[in-house]
Amino acid sequence: MKNLIISIFLFIGFSATAQTNLDSLNQVWLDNTQDDKARFKAMKTQLLDDPQGYIYTNPDTAIILAKQLKELAEKKENLKWQAEAIYIQGLSRSRIGDDSIALIIVSKSLTLFEKINDKIGMANCKLAIGIIYENQEKIEEALDQYLQSEKLSKDLRYKWGLAKVYHNLAYLSEYQGNILESLRYFQHSLKNYEELGNKNKISYTLICLGNSSNYLGRLNDALGYYQRSLKIIEESGVDRNKASIFNNIGNIYFSQDNNAKALSYYQKSLKTYADGGFTEGKEGKHAESIAWVLRNIGDVFYLQGKTDEALENYQNSLELNNKIGHKVGSAKVLFDIGVFYAKERDTIKALEYLESSLILSEEIKSKNSLSEILHNLGLIYNAQGDSEKALVFAKRSLLIGKELSSPWYIQYAANALKEIYKTQDKGLLALEMYELEIQMRDSLNREEINNGLIQMEVEHEYEKKELLAEQEHQQEIFKKNETRNYLIAGVSLALLFSIGILSRLRFVRNTNKKLDIAKTRAEKSEQFKQQFLANMSHEIRTPMHAISGMVNILKRNEHPTTCLLYTSDAADDLLCV
């Protein structure tokens, strides 16, 4: 299985178009008749803004050219230009590994940006200082600078700055072993790159998200990210990240025991690097990636029983990592060689390589490597009869696996502890570890992932063929269907217009009907009201007149005055209703 969180840098090569662009910019810079502002911009683009700029491809040259840029800025007494030129000098120093000098230079640039209150320049400088601190393994200082850069970029709504700072915060979280937090930062970075529409950065960030998801055992998510990145590459025709994607898809096939498919993708990855003009002897971040692929191929060969080929690839990978000073890669390959010798039952060499890997991993504080190394050391010492020492290593491995929230590492640590507890005749503890091992293994959902892999490959091949066919026949199809399309469009518009008119007429008709019904109901209601009042008036007044008449007759006949008065008053009151 592969638990690789590889900080794969963009594959950068000089294309003919890019070189032509840099040559034209250089001509502007060398032309003293040009406006100084145009000359400054041309040189700055050559150094920093162009993806093929000298700061990325030839930082030594960038240092010299940045000095010339600074001289122009001082001549014009332009503080912003001076700050930008000094900033480029500092970045160039950092690219060649001279971080102490780089920190001093970038800090000078920051002071100038603060003086002129250029907050974008300040945000960029703080990000650069954070990267330098991270290179020096000053993690707290790096985090502080990143967070300051993030705040400035948020206040300014500076999306490019936010995308970059989130990317570096993701790497820092990954380095500290907090993969869930790293995943969230990569998602924030992706959102900003998508809003900027930078397809190359989107593709690269999708790869990083795939790596983090793969590490967490979310293999379907990882496949989805890789597939999206590959689709962008196919559509744009830029192969910068394809080698990395092939390697990572190979990792997933390897984790699902499909070694033939894994080897096929690893070899595709290696070929893509070679086709891009990169060889194992070249230095740079591409060399790190090639070393990873060689290590992966060694793993596959070993499982296929090809031990000589496996050891050869491991040794080539270790040699390349040592040559470029990539300690993380060296620690991983030392671990692989140690496991190789352990399986070959050469425990002396196995412990030698594993303990070397442990020392290096402790030095670089790589929790990912530590968990793997510790559980293997636990198994070896247990096999040698030293179960107490084995228990210490295995328990620490499980603790780190839980800190990293990795089902892979938890599963393997639980397996080692199960074997150790069995050796110590601690049946209940052994059963508990066995249950944990099974729980982690089931969570990876192997069958579902295999189906996802097959589906992804089929869909990708189909999309490639469909895109190619569309490009080849697009002009012919357009000519054949142009008239028909216009006709269909015209008929469709007329139909839509007719439907709209009919709908409107129907609506008006229905509304009028409802109004007529409401009017009729109101009129009837008024009629009922008037009729009711007339009826009530008639029913009350008629008998009251009779009462009044009778009272008058009684008065004439000299009946008691009080009774007649009450009766008369009541009749008068009713008549007033």
Coordinates of C-alpha atoms in Angstrom, one line a residue:
M1 CA 0.0 0.0 0.0
K2 CA 1.1 3.5 -0.6
N3 CA 0.6 6.3 1.9
L4 CA 2.3 9.1 0.0
I5 CA 1.7 12.7 0.6
I6 CA 4.1 14.0 -2.0
S7 CA 4.5 17.8 -2.3
I8 CA 4.8 17.4 -6.1
F9 CA 5.9 20.7 -7.7
L10 CA 4.8 21.7 -11.1
F11 CA 6.6 20.2 -14.0
I12 CA 8.2 23.2 -15.7
G13 CA 9.9 22.8 -19.0
F14 CA 10.9 25.3 -21.7
S15 CA 8.6 25.2 -24.6
A16 CA 9.4 27.0 -27.9
T17 CA 6.6 29.4 -27.3
A18 CA 7.7 30.3 -23.7
Q19 CA 11.3 30.8 -24.8
T20 CA 10.1 33.1 -27.6
N21 CA 8.1 35.1 -25.1
L22 CA 11.2 35.5 -22.8
D23 CA 13.4 36.5 -25.7
S24 CA 10.9 39.3 -26.7
L25 CA 10.8 40.5 -23.1
N26 CA 14.6 40.6 -22.9
Q27 CA 14.7 42.7 -26.1
V28 CA 12.4 45.3 -24.4
W29 CA 14.7 45.3 -21.3
L30 CA 17.8 45.8 -23.4
D31 CA 16.3 48.6 -25.5
N32 CA 17.3 51.8 -23.7
T33 CA 15.0 53.8 -26.0
Q34 CA 12.0 52.1 -24.3
D35 CA 10.1 53.7 -21.5
D36 CA 11.6 52.8 -18.1
K37 CA 8.3 51.5 -16.8
A38 CA 8.0 49.1 -19.8
R39 CA 11.6 48.0 -19.3
F40 CA 11.0 47.3 -15.6
K41 CA 7.8 45.4 -16.3
A42 CA 9.5 43.3 -19.0
M43 CA 12.4 42.3 -16.7
K44 CA 10.1 41.6 -13.7
T45 CA 8.0 39.3 -15.9
Q46 CA 11.1 37.5 -17.1
L47 CA 12.2 36.9 -13.5
L48 CA 9.0 36.3 -11.6
D49 CA 5.7 36.6 -13.3
D50 CA 6.2 34.3 -16.3
P51 CA 5.8 30.5 -15.4
Q52 CA 9.1 29.9 -17.2
G53 CA 10.8 32.8 -15.4
Y54 CA 14.4 32.7 -14.3
I55 CA 13.6 32.5 -10.6
Y56 CA 12.1 29.1 -11.3
T57 CA 14.5 27.8 -13.9
N58 CA 17.8 29.5 -13.2
P59 CA 17.8 31.3 -9.9
D60 CA 21.5 32.1 -10.1
T61 CA 20.9 34.2 -13.2
A62 CA 17.8 35.7 -11.5
I63 CA 20.0 37.1 -8.7
I64 CA 22.2 38.9 -11.2
L65 CA 19.2 40.3 -13.2
A66 CA 17.4 41.3 -10.1
K67 CA 20.4 43.4 -9.1
Q68 CA 20.2 45.2 -12.4
L69 CA 16.5 45.7 -11.9
K70 CA 17.2 47.2 -8.4
E71 CA 19.8 49.6 -10.0
L72 CA 17.1 50.9 -12.4
A73 CA 14.7 51.4 -9.5
E74 CA 17.2 53.3 -7.5
K75 CA 18.1 55.5 -10.5
K76 CA 14.4 56.4 -10.8
E77 CA 14.1 56.8 -7.0
N78 CA 11.0 54.6 -7.2
L79 CA 10.5 52.9 -3.8
K80 CA 7.9 50.4 -5.0
W81 CA 10.2 49.2 -7.8
Q82 CA 13.1 49.0 -5.3
A83 CA 10.9 46.8 -3.0
E84 CA 9.9 44.5 -5.8
A85 CA 13.5 44.1 -7.1
I86 CA 14.7 43.3 -3.6
Y87 CA 11.9 40.9 -3.1
I88 CA 12.9 39.0 -6.2
Q89 CA 16.5 38.9 -5.0
G90 CA 15.4 37.3 -1.8
L91 CA 13.2 34.7 -3.5
S92 CA 16.1 33.8 -5.8
R93 CA 18.4 33.4 -2.8
S94 CA 15.9 31.1 -1.2
R95 CA 15.6 29.0 -4.4
I96 CA 19.3 28.2 -4.3
G97 CA 19.0 27.2 -0.6
D98 CA 20.6 30.3 0.9
D99 CA 17.8 30.9 3.3
S100 CA 19.7 32.9 5.9
I101 CA 20.6 35.6 3.4
A102 CA 17.2 35.3 1.7
L103 CA 15.5 36.1 5.1
I104 CA 17.5 39.3 5.5
I105 CA 16.8 40.5 1.9
V106 CA 13.0 39.8 2.0
S107 CA 12.8 41.5 5.3
K108 CA 14.3 44.6 3.7
S109 CA 11.7 44.4 1.0
L110 CA 9.0 44.1 3.6
T111 CA 10.2 47.3 5.3
L112 CA 10.0 49.2 2.0
F113 CA 6.5 47.9 1.3
E114 CA 5.4 49.0 4.8
K115 CA 6.9 52.4 4.3
I116 CA 4.8 53.0 1.2
N117 CA 1.8 51.1 2.7
D118 CA 1.7 48.6 -0.2
K119 CA -0.3 45.8 1.4
I120 CA -0.2 43.4 -1.5
G121 CA 3.6 43.6 -1.4
M122 CA 3.5 43.1 2.4
A123 CA 1.3 40.0 2.0
N124 CA 3.7 38.5 -0.5
C125 CA 6.7 39.2 1.6
K126 CA 5.2 37.6 4.7
L127 CA 4.3 34.6 2.7
A128 CA 7.9 34.4 1.4
I129 CA 9.3 34.8 4.9
G130 CA 7.0 32.0 6.1
I131 CA 8.3 29.7 3.4
I132 CA 11.9 30.5 4.4
Y133 CA 11.1 29.8 8.1
E134 CA 9.5 26.5 7.1
N135 CA 12.6 25.5 5.1
Q136 CA 14.6 26.2 8.3
E137 CA 12.1 24.0 10.3
K138 CA 11.0 27.0 12.4
I139 CA 7.4 25.9 12.3
E140 CA 5.8 28.4 14.7
E141 CA 7.5 31.4 13.1
A142 CA 6.4 30.1 9.6
L143 CA 2.8 29.6 10.8
D144 CA 2.7 33.2 12.2
Q145 CA 3.9 34.7 8.9
Y146 CA 1.4 32.6 6.9
L147 CA -1.5 33.8 9.1
Q148 CA -0.4 37.4 8.8
S149 CA -0.3 37.0 5.0
E150 CA -3.7 35.4 5.1
K151 CA -5.2 38.3 7.0
L152 CA -3.7 40.9 4.7
S153 CA -4.9 39.0 1.6
K154 CA -8.4 38.6 3.1
D155 CA -8.7 42.3 3.9
L156 CA -7.7 43.2 0.4
R157 CA -9.7 40.4 -1.2
Y158 CA -6.4 39.4 -2.9
K159 CA -7.4 36.0 -4.2
W160 CA -4.0 35.1 -5.7
G161 CA -2.4 35.7 -2.3
L162 CA -5.0 33.7 -0.5
A163 CA -4.6 30.8 -2.9
K164 CA -0.9 30.7 -2.4
V165 CA -1.0 31.1 1.4
Y166 CA -3.6 28.4 1.8
H167 CA -1.5 26.1 -0.3
N168 CA 1.5 26.6 2.0
L169 CA -0.6 26.3 5.1
A170 CA -1.8 22.9 3.7
Y171 CA 1.9 21.8 3.2
L172 CA 2.7 22.9 6.8
S173 CA -0.3 21.0 8.2
E174 CA 0.8 17.9 6.2
Y175 CA 4.3 18.2 7.5
Q176 CA 2.9 18.3 11.1
G177 CA 0.9 15.2 10.3
N178 CA -2.5 16.9 10.4
I179 CA -3.9 15.6 7.1
L180 CA -7.5 16.6 7.7
E181 CA -6.5 20.2 8.2
S182 CA -4.2 20.0 5.2
L183 CA -7.2 18.8 3.1
R184 CA -9.3 21.8 4.2
Y185 CA -6.6 24.2 3.3
F186 CA -6.1 22.7 -0.1
Q187 CA -9.9 23.0 -0.7
H188 CA -9.7 26.7 0.2
S189 CA -6.8 27.1 -2.2
L190 CA -8.7 25.3 -5.0
K191 CA -11.7 27.6 -4.5
N192 CA -9.6 30.7 -5.0
Y193 CA -7.7 29.3 -8.0
E194 CA -11.1 28.3 -9.6
E195 CA -12.3 31.9 -9.1
L196 CA -9.1 33.1 -10.8
G197 CA -9.6 30.6 -13.6
N198 CA -6.0 29.4 -13.4
K199 CA -6.3 25.9 -14.9
N200 CA -2.7 24.8 -14.3
K201 CA -2.9 25.7 -10.6
I202 CA -6.4 24.1 -10.4
S203 CA -5.0 20.9 -11.9
Y204 CA -2.0 20.8 -9.5
T205 CA -4.2 21.5 -6.4
L206 CA -6.6 18.7 -7.4
I207 CA -3.6 16.4 -7.3
C208 CA -2.7 17.6 -3.8
L209 CA -6.3 17.0 -2.7
G210 CA -6.1 13.5 -4.3
N211 CA -2.9 12.8 -2.3
S212 CA -4.4 13.9 1.0
S213 CA -7.7 11.9 0.4
N214 CA -5.7 8.8 -0.6
Y215 CA -3.7 9.1 2.6
L216 CA -6.9 9.3 4.7
G217 CA -8.2 6.2 3.0
R218 CA -10.9 8.1 1.0
L219 CA -9.9 6.5 -2.2
N220 CA -13.1 7.3 -4.1
D221 CA -12.5 11.0 -3.4
A222 CA -8.9 10.6 -4.4
L223 CA -9.9 9.1 -7.7
G224 CA -12.3 11.9 -8.3
Y225 CA -9.7 14.6 -7.8
Y226 CA -7.2 12.8 -10.0
Q227 CA -9.8 12.3 -12.7
R228 CA -10.7 16.0 -12.6
S229 CA -7.1 17.0 -12.9
L230 CA -6.4 14.6 -15.7
K231 CA -9.5 16.0 -17.6
I232 CA -8.1 19.6 -17.3
I233 CA -4.8 18.4 -18.6
E234 CA -6.4 16.6 -21.6
E235 CA -8.5 19.7 -22.4
S236 CA -5.7 22.2 -22.1
G237 CA -3.1 20.0 -23.8
V238 CA -0.6 20.8 -21.0
D239 CA 1.2 17.6 -19.7
R240 CA 2.9 19.2 -16.7
N241 CA 1.1 17.2 -14.0
K242 CA 0.3 14.1 -15.9
A243 CA 3.3 12.1 -14.6
S244 CA 2.3 12.9 -11.0
I245 CA -1.3 11.7 -11.7
F246 CA -0.2 8.5 -13.3
N247 CA 2.0 7.8 -10.2
N248 CA -0.8 8.5 -7.8
I249 CA -3.3 6.4 -9.6
G250 CA -0.7 3.6 -9.6
N251 CA -0.6 4.0 -5.8
I252 CA -4.3 3.4 -5.5
Y253 CA -4.2 0.3 -7.7
F254 CA -1.2 -0.9 -5.6
S255 CA -3.2 -0.4 -2.4
Q256 CA -6.0 -2.6 -3.9
D257 CA -3.4 -5.4 -4.8
N258 CA -3.8 -4.8 -8.5
N259 CA 0.0 -4.9 -9.1
A260 CA -0.1 -5.3 -12.9
K261 CA -2.2 -2.1 -13.2
A262 CA 0.0 -0.3 -10.6
L263 CA 3.2 -1.1 -12.5
S264 CA 1.6 0.0 -15.8
Y265 CA 0.8 3.4 -14.3
Y266 CA 4.2 3.8 -12.6
Q267 CA 5.9 3.1 -15.9
K268 CA 3.6 5.6 -17.7
S269 CA 4.7 8.1 -15.1
L270 CA 8.4 7.4 -15.6
K271 CA 8.0 7.6 -19.3
T272 CA 6.2 11.0 -19.1
Y273 CA 9.0 12.4 -17.0
A274 CA 11.5 11.1 -19.6
D275 CA 9.5 12.5 -22.5
G276 CA 9.5 15.8 -20.8
G277 CA 13.3 15.9 -20.9
F278 CA 14.0 14.9 -17.3
T279 CA 16.4 12.3 -16.4
E280 CA 17.3 10.7 -13.1
G281 CA 20.6 12.7 -12.9
K282 CA 18.9 16.1 -13.1
E283 CA 18.4 18.1 -9.9
G284 CA 15.2 19.7 -8.8
K285 CA 11.7 18.8 -7.6
H286 CA 11.1 16.6 -10.6
A287 CA 14.0 14.4 -9.4
E288 CA 12.2 13.9 -6.1
S289 CA 9.1 12.7 -8.0
I290 CA 11.2 10.3 -10.2
A291 CA 12.8 8.9 -7.0
W292 CA 9.3 8.2 -5.7
V293 CA 8.3 6.4 -8.8
L294 CA 11.4 4.3 -8.7
R295 CA 10.6 3.3 -5.2
N296 CA 7.1 2.4 -6.2
I297 CA 8.3 0.2 -9.0
G298 CA 10.6 -1.5 -6.6
D299 CA 7.6 -2.4 -4.4
V300 CA 5.7 -3.9 -7.3
F301 CA 8.7 -6.0 -8.5
Y302 CA 9.1 -7.3 -5.0
L303 CA 5.5 -8.5 -4.7
Q304 CA 5.9 -10.1 -8.1
G305 CA 8.8 -12.1 -6.8
K306 CA 11.4 -10.2 -8.8
T307 CA 13.7 -9.4 -5.9
D308 CA 16.8 -8.4 -7.9
E309 CA 14.8 -5.8 -9.9
A310 CA 13.1 -4.6 -6.7
L311 CA 16.4 -4.0 -4.9
E312 CA 17.9 -2.3 -7.9
N313 CA 15.0 0.2 -8.1
Y314 CA 15.2 0.8 -4.3
Q315 CA 18.9 1.5 -4.5
N316 CA 18.5 3.8 -7.5
S317 CA 15.8 5.7 -5.7
L318 CA 18.0 6.0 -2.5
E319 CA 21.0 7.2 -4.5
L320 CA 18.9 9.9 -6.3
N321 CA 17.3 11.1 -3.0
N322 CA 20.7 11.3 -1.3
K323 CA 22.1 13.2 -4.3
I324 CA 19.5 15.9 -4.1
G325 CA 19.4 16.0 -0.3
H326 CA 15.8 14.9 -0.1
K327 CA 15.7 13.5 3.5
V328 CA 12.0 12.5 3.4
G329 CA 12.6 10.4 0.3
S330 CA 15.8 8.8 1.7
A331 CA 13.9 7.9 4.9
K332 CA 11.1 6.2 2.9
V333 CA 13.5 4.2 0.7
L334 CA 15.6 3.1 3.7
F335 CA 12.4 1.9 5.2
D336 CA 11.5 -0.1 2.1
I337 CA 15.0 -1.7 1.9
G338 CA 14.6 -2.6 5.6
V339 CA 11.3 -4.3 5.0
F340 CA 12.8 -6.0 2.0
Y341 CA 15.5 -7.6 4.1
A342 CA 13.0 -8.4 6.8
K343 CA 10.9 -10.4 4.4
E344 CA 14.1 -12.1 3.1
R345 CA 14.7 -13.0 6.8
D346 CA 18.0 -11.0 7.0
T347 CA 17.1 -9.4 10.3
I348 CA 20.5 -7.8 10.8
K349 CA 20.3 -5.8 7.6
A350 CA 16.6 -5.2 8.1
L351 CA 17.2 -3.6 11.5
E352 CA 20.2 -1.6 10.2
Y353 CA 18.1 0.0 7.4
L354 CA 14.9 0.5 9.6
E355 CA 16.8 2.1 12.4
S356 CA 18.6 4.4 9.9
S357 CA 15.2 5.3 8.5
L358 CA 13.9 5.9 12.1
I359 CA 16.7 8.3 12.9
L360 CA 16.2 10.3 9.7
S361 CA 12.4 10.4 10.2
E362 CA 12.8 11.6 13.8
E363 CA 15.2 14.3 12.5
I364 CA 12.7 15.6 9.9
K365 CA 9.7 15.0 12.3
S366 CA 7.9 12.9 9.7
K367 CA 5.0 11.2 11.5
N368 CA 3.9 9.5 8.3
S369 CA 7.2 7.6 8.1
L370 CA 7.5 7.0 11.9
S371 CA 4.2 5.0 12.1
E372 CA 5.3 2.6 9.4
I373 CA 8.8 2.2 10.7
L374 CA 7.7 1.7 14.3
H375 CA 5.2 -1.1 13.6
N376 CA 7.7 -3.0 11.5
L377 CA 10.4 -2.7 14.2
G378 CA 7.8 -4.0 16.6
L379 CA 7.2 -7.1 14.4
I380 CA 10.9 -7.8 14.0
Y381 CA 11.7 -7.5 17.7
N382 CA 8.7 -9.6 18.5
A383 CA 10.0 -12.3 16.1
Q384 CA 13.4 -12.2 17.8
G385 CA 11.7 -12.8 21.2
D386 CA 12.0 -9.3 22.6
S387 CA 8.2 -8.7 23.0
E388 CA 8.6 -5.9 25.6
K389 CA 10.7 -3.8 23.2
A390 CA 8.4 -4.7 20.4
L391 CA 5.4 -3.5 22.4
V392 CA 6.9 -0.1 23.0
F393 CA 7.4 0.4 19.2
A394 CA 4.0 -0.9 18.2
K395 CA 2.1 1.2 20.8
R396 CA 3.8 4.3 19.6
S397 CA 2.9 3.4 16.0
L398 CA -0.8 3.1 17.0
L399 CA -0.7 6.4 18.8
I400 CA 0.7 8.2 15.8
G401 CA -1.8 6.5 13.5
K402 CA -4.7 7.8 15.6
E403 CA -3.1 11.3 15.7
L404 CA -3.0 11.2 11.9
S405 CA -6.6 9.7 11.6
S406 CA -5.2 7.2 9.1
P407 CA -7.0 3.9 8.7
W408 CA -3.9 2.5 7.0
Y409 CA -1.5 3.1 9.9
I410 CA -4.0 2.2 12.5
Q411 CA -4.6 -1.1 10.7
Y412 CA -0.9 -2.0 10.6
A413 CA -0.2 -1.0 14.1
A414 CA -3.2 -3.0 15.4
N415 CA -1.8 -6.0 13.4
A416 CA 1.6 -5.7 15.1
L417 CA 0.1 -5.3 18.6
K418 CA -2.2 -8.4 17.9
E419 CA 0.9 -10.5 17.2
I420 CA 2.8 -9.2 20.2
Y421 CA -0.1 -9.7 22.6
K422 CA -0.5 -13.3 21.3
T423 CA 3.2 -13.9 22.0
Q424 CA 2.6 -12.6 25.6
D425 CA -0.5 -14.8 26.0
K426 CA -2.8 -11.7 26.5
G427 CA -5.8 -13.1 24.6
L428 CA -8.3 -10.3 25.4
L429 CA -5.9 -7.6 24.3
A430 CA -5.0 -9.6 21.2
L431 CA -8.7 -9.9 20.3
E432 CA -9.3 -6.2 20.8
M433 CA -6.5 -5.4 18.4
Y434 CA -7.8 -7.9 15.9
E435 CA -11.2 -6.3 15.9
L436 CA -9.6 -2.9 15.4
E437 CA -7.6 -4.2 12.5
I438 CA -10.7 -5.6 10.8
Q439 CA -12.6 -2.4 11.4
M440 CA -10.0 -0.3 9.7
R441 CA -9.6 -2.8 6.8
D442 CA -13.4 -2.9 6.1
S443 CA -13.5 0.9 6.1
L444 CA -11.4 1.0 3.0
N445 CA -14.2 -0.7 1.0
R446 CA -12.1 -2.5 -1.5
E447 CA -14.7 -3.7 -3.9
E448 CA -16.3 -0.2 -4.3
I449 CA -12.9 1.3 -5.1
N450 CA -12.1 -1.3 -7.7
N451 CA -15.4 -0.5 -9.5
G452 CA -14.5 3.2 -9.3
L453 CA -11.1 2.6 -10.8
I454 CA -12.6 0.7 -13.8
Q455 CA -15.3 3.3 -14.3
M456 CA -12.8 6.1 -14.2
E457 CA -10.5 4.5 -16.7
V458 CA -13.3 3.7 -19.1
E459 CA -14.7 7.2 -18.8
H460 CA -11.4 8.8 -19.4
E461 CA -10.6 6.8 -22.5
Y462 CA -14.0 7.5 -23.9
E463 CA -13.7 11.2 -23.2
K464 CA -10.3 11.2 -25.0
K465 CA -11.6 9.5 -28.1
E466 CA -14.7 11.7 -28.1
L467 CA -12.7 14.9 -27.8
L468 CA -10.3 13.8 -30.6
A469 CA -13.2 12.8 -32.9
E470 CA -14.9 16.2 -32.3
Q471 CA -11.7 18.1 -33.1
E472 CA -11.2 16.1 -36.4
H473 CA -14.8 16.5 -37.7
Q474 CA -15.9 19.8 -36.2
Q475 CA -15.5 21.8 -39.4
E476 CA -17.3 19.2 -41.6
I477 CA -20.2 18.9 -39.2
F478 CA -20.6 22.6 -38.9
K479 CA -20.9 23.0 -42.7
K480 CA -23.4 20.2 -43.1
N481 CA -25.6 21.4 -40.3
E482 CA -25.4 25.1 -40.5
T483 CA -28.6 25.7 -42.5
R484 CA -30.5 23.1 -40.5
N485 CA -29.4 24.6 -37.2
Y486 CA -30.5 28.1 -38.3
L487 CA -33.9 26.6 -39.4
I488 CA -34.3 24.7 -36.1
A489 CA -33.3 27.8 -34.2
G490 CA -35.9 29.9 -36.1
V491 CA -38.6 27.3 -35.7
S492 CA -37.7 26.9 -32.0
L493 CA -37.9 30.7 -31.4
A494 CA -41.2 30.9 -33.2
L495 CA -42.5 28.0 -31.2
L496 CA -41.3 29.5 -28.0
F497 CA -42.9 32.8 -28.9
S498 CA -46.2 31.1 -29.8
I499 CA -46.2 29.1 -26.6
G500 CA -45.5 32.4 -24.7
I501 CA -48.4 34.2 -26.3
L502 CA -50.8 31.3 -25.8
S503 CA -49.7 31.0 -22.2
R504 CA -50.3 34.8 -21.7
L505 CA -53.8 34.6 -23.3
R506 CA -54.7 31.6 -21.2
F507 CA -53.6 33.5 -18.1
V508 CA -55.6 36.6 -19.0
R509 CA -58.7 34.6 -19.8
N510 CA -58.5 32.7 -16.5
T511 CA -57.9 35.9 -14.6
N512 CA -61.0 37.5 -16.2
K513 CA -63.1 34.5 -15.4
K514 CA -62.0 34.7 -11.8
L515 CA -62.8 38.4 -11.7
D516 CA -66.3 37.9 -13.2
I517 CA -67.0 35.1 -10.6
A518 CA -65.8 37.3 -7.8
K519 CA -67.9 40.3 -9.0
T520 CA -71.1 38.1 -9.3
R521 CA -70.5 36.8 -5.8
A522 CA -70.1 40.3 -4.4
E523 CA -73.3 41.5 -6.1
K524 CA -75.3 38.6 -4.8
S525 CA -74.0 39.1 -1.4
E526 CA -75.1 42.8 -1.4
Q527 CA -78.6 41.7 -2.6
F528 CA -78.9 39.2 0.2
K529 CA -77.9 41.8 2.7
Q530 CA -80.4 44.4 1.5
Q531 CA -83.2 41.7 1.4
F532 CA -82.4 40.6 4.9
L533 CA -82.5 44.1 6.3
A534 CA -85.9 44.8 4.5
N535 CA -87.3 41.5 5.9
M536 CA -86.2 42.3 9.4
S537 CA -87.5 45.8 9.3
H538 CA -90.9 44.6 8.1
E539 CA -91.1 41.7 10.7
I540 CA -90.3 44.0 13.6
R541 CA -92.2 47.2 12.7
T542 CA -95.5 45.6 11.8
P543 CA -96.3 44.1 15.2
M544 CA -94.9 47.2 16.9
H545 CA -97.5 49.4 15.2
A546 CA -100.1 47.0 16.4
I547 CA -98.8 47.3 20.0
S548 CA -98.7 51.1 19.8
G549 CA -102.3 51.2 18.6
M550 CA -103.5 48.9 21.4
V551 CA -101.7 51.1 23.9
N552 CA -103.5 54.2 22.7
I553 CA -106.8 52.4 23.0
L554 CA -106.0 51.3 26.6
K555 CA -105.1 54.9 27.4
R556 CA -108.5 56.1 26.4
N557 CA -110.1 53.4 28.5
E558 CA -108.2 54.8 31.6
H559 CA -106.0 51.7 32.5
P560 CA -103.2 52.1 35.1
T561 CA -100.8 54.7 33.9
T562 CA -97.5 52.9 34.9
C563 CA -98.3 49.7 32.8
L564 CA -99.3 51.8 29.8
L565 CA -96.1 53.8 30.1
Y566 CA -93.8 50.8 30.1
T567 CA -95.6 49.2 27.2
S568 CA -95.5 52.4 25.2
D569 CA -91.7 52.9 25.8
A570 CA -90.9 49.4 24.7
A571 CA -92.9 49.8 21.5
D572 CA -91.1 53.1 20.7
D573 CA -87.7 51.5 21.3
L574 CA -88.4 48.6 18.9
L575 CA -89.6 50.9 16.3
C576 CA -86.3 52.7 16.3
V577 CA -84.4 49.4 15.4

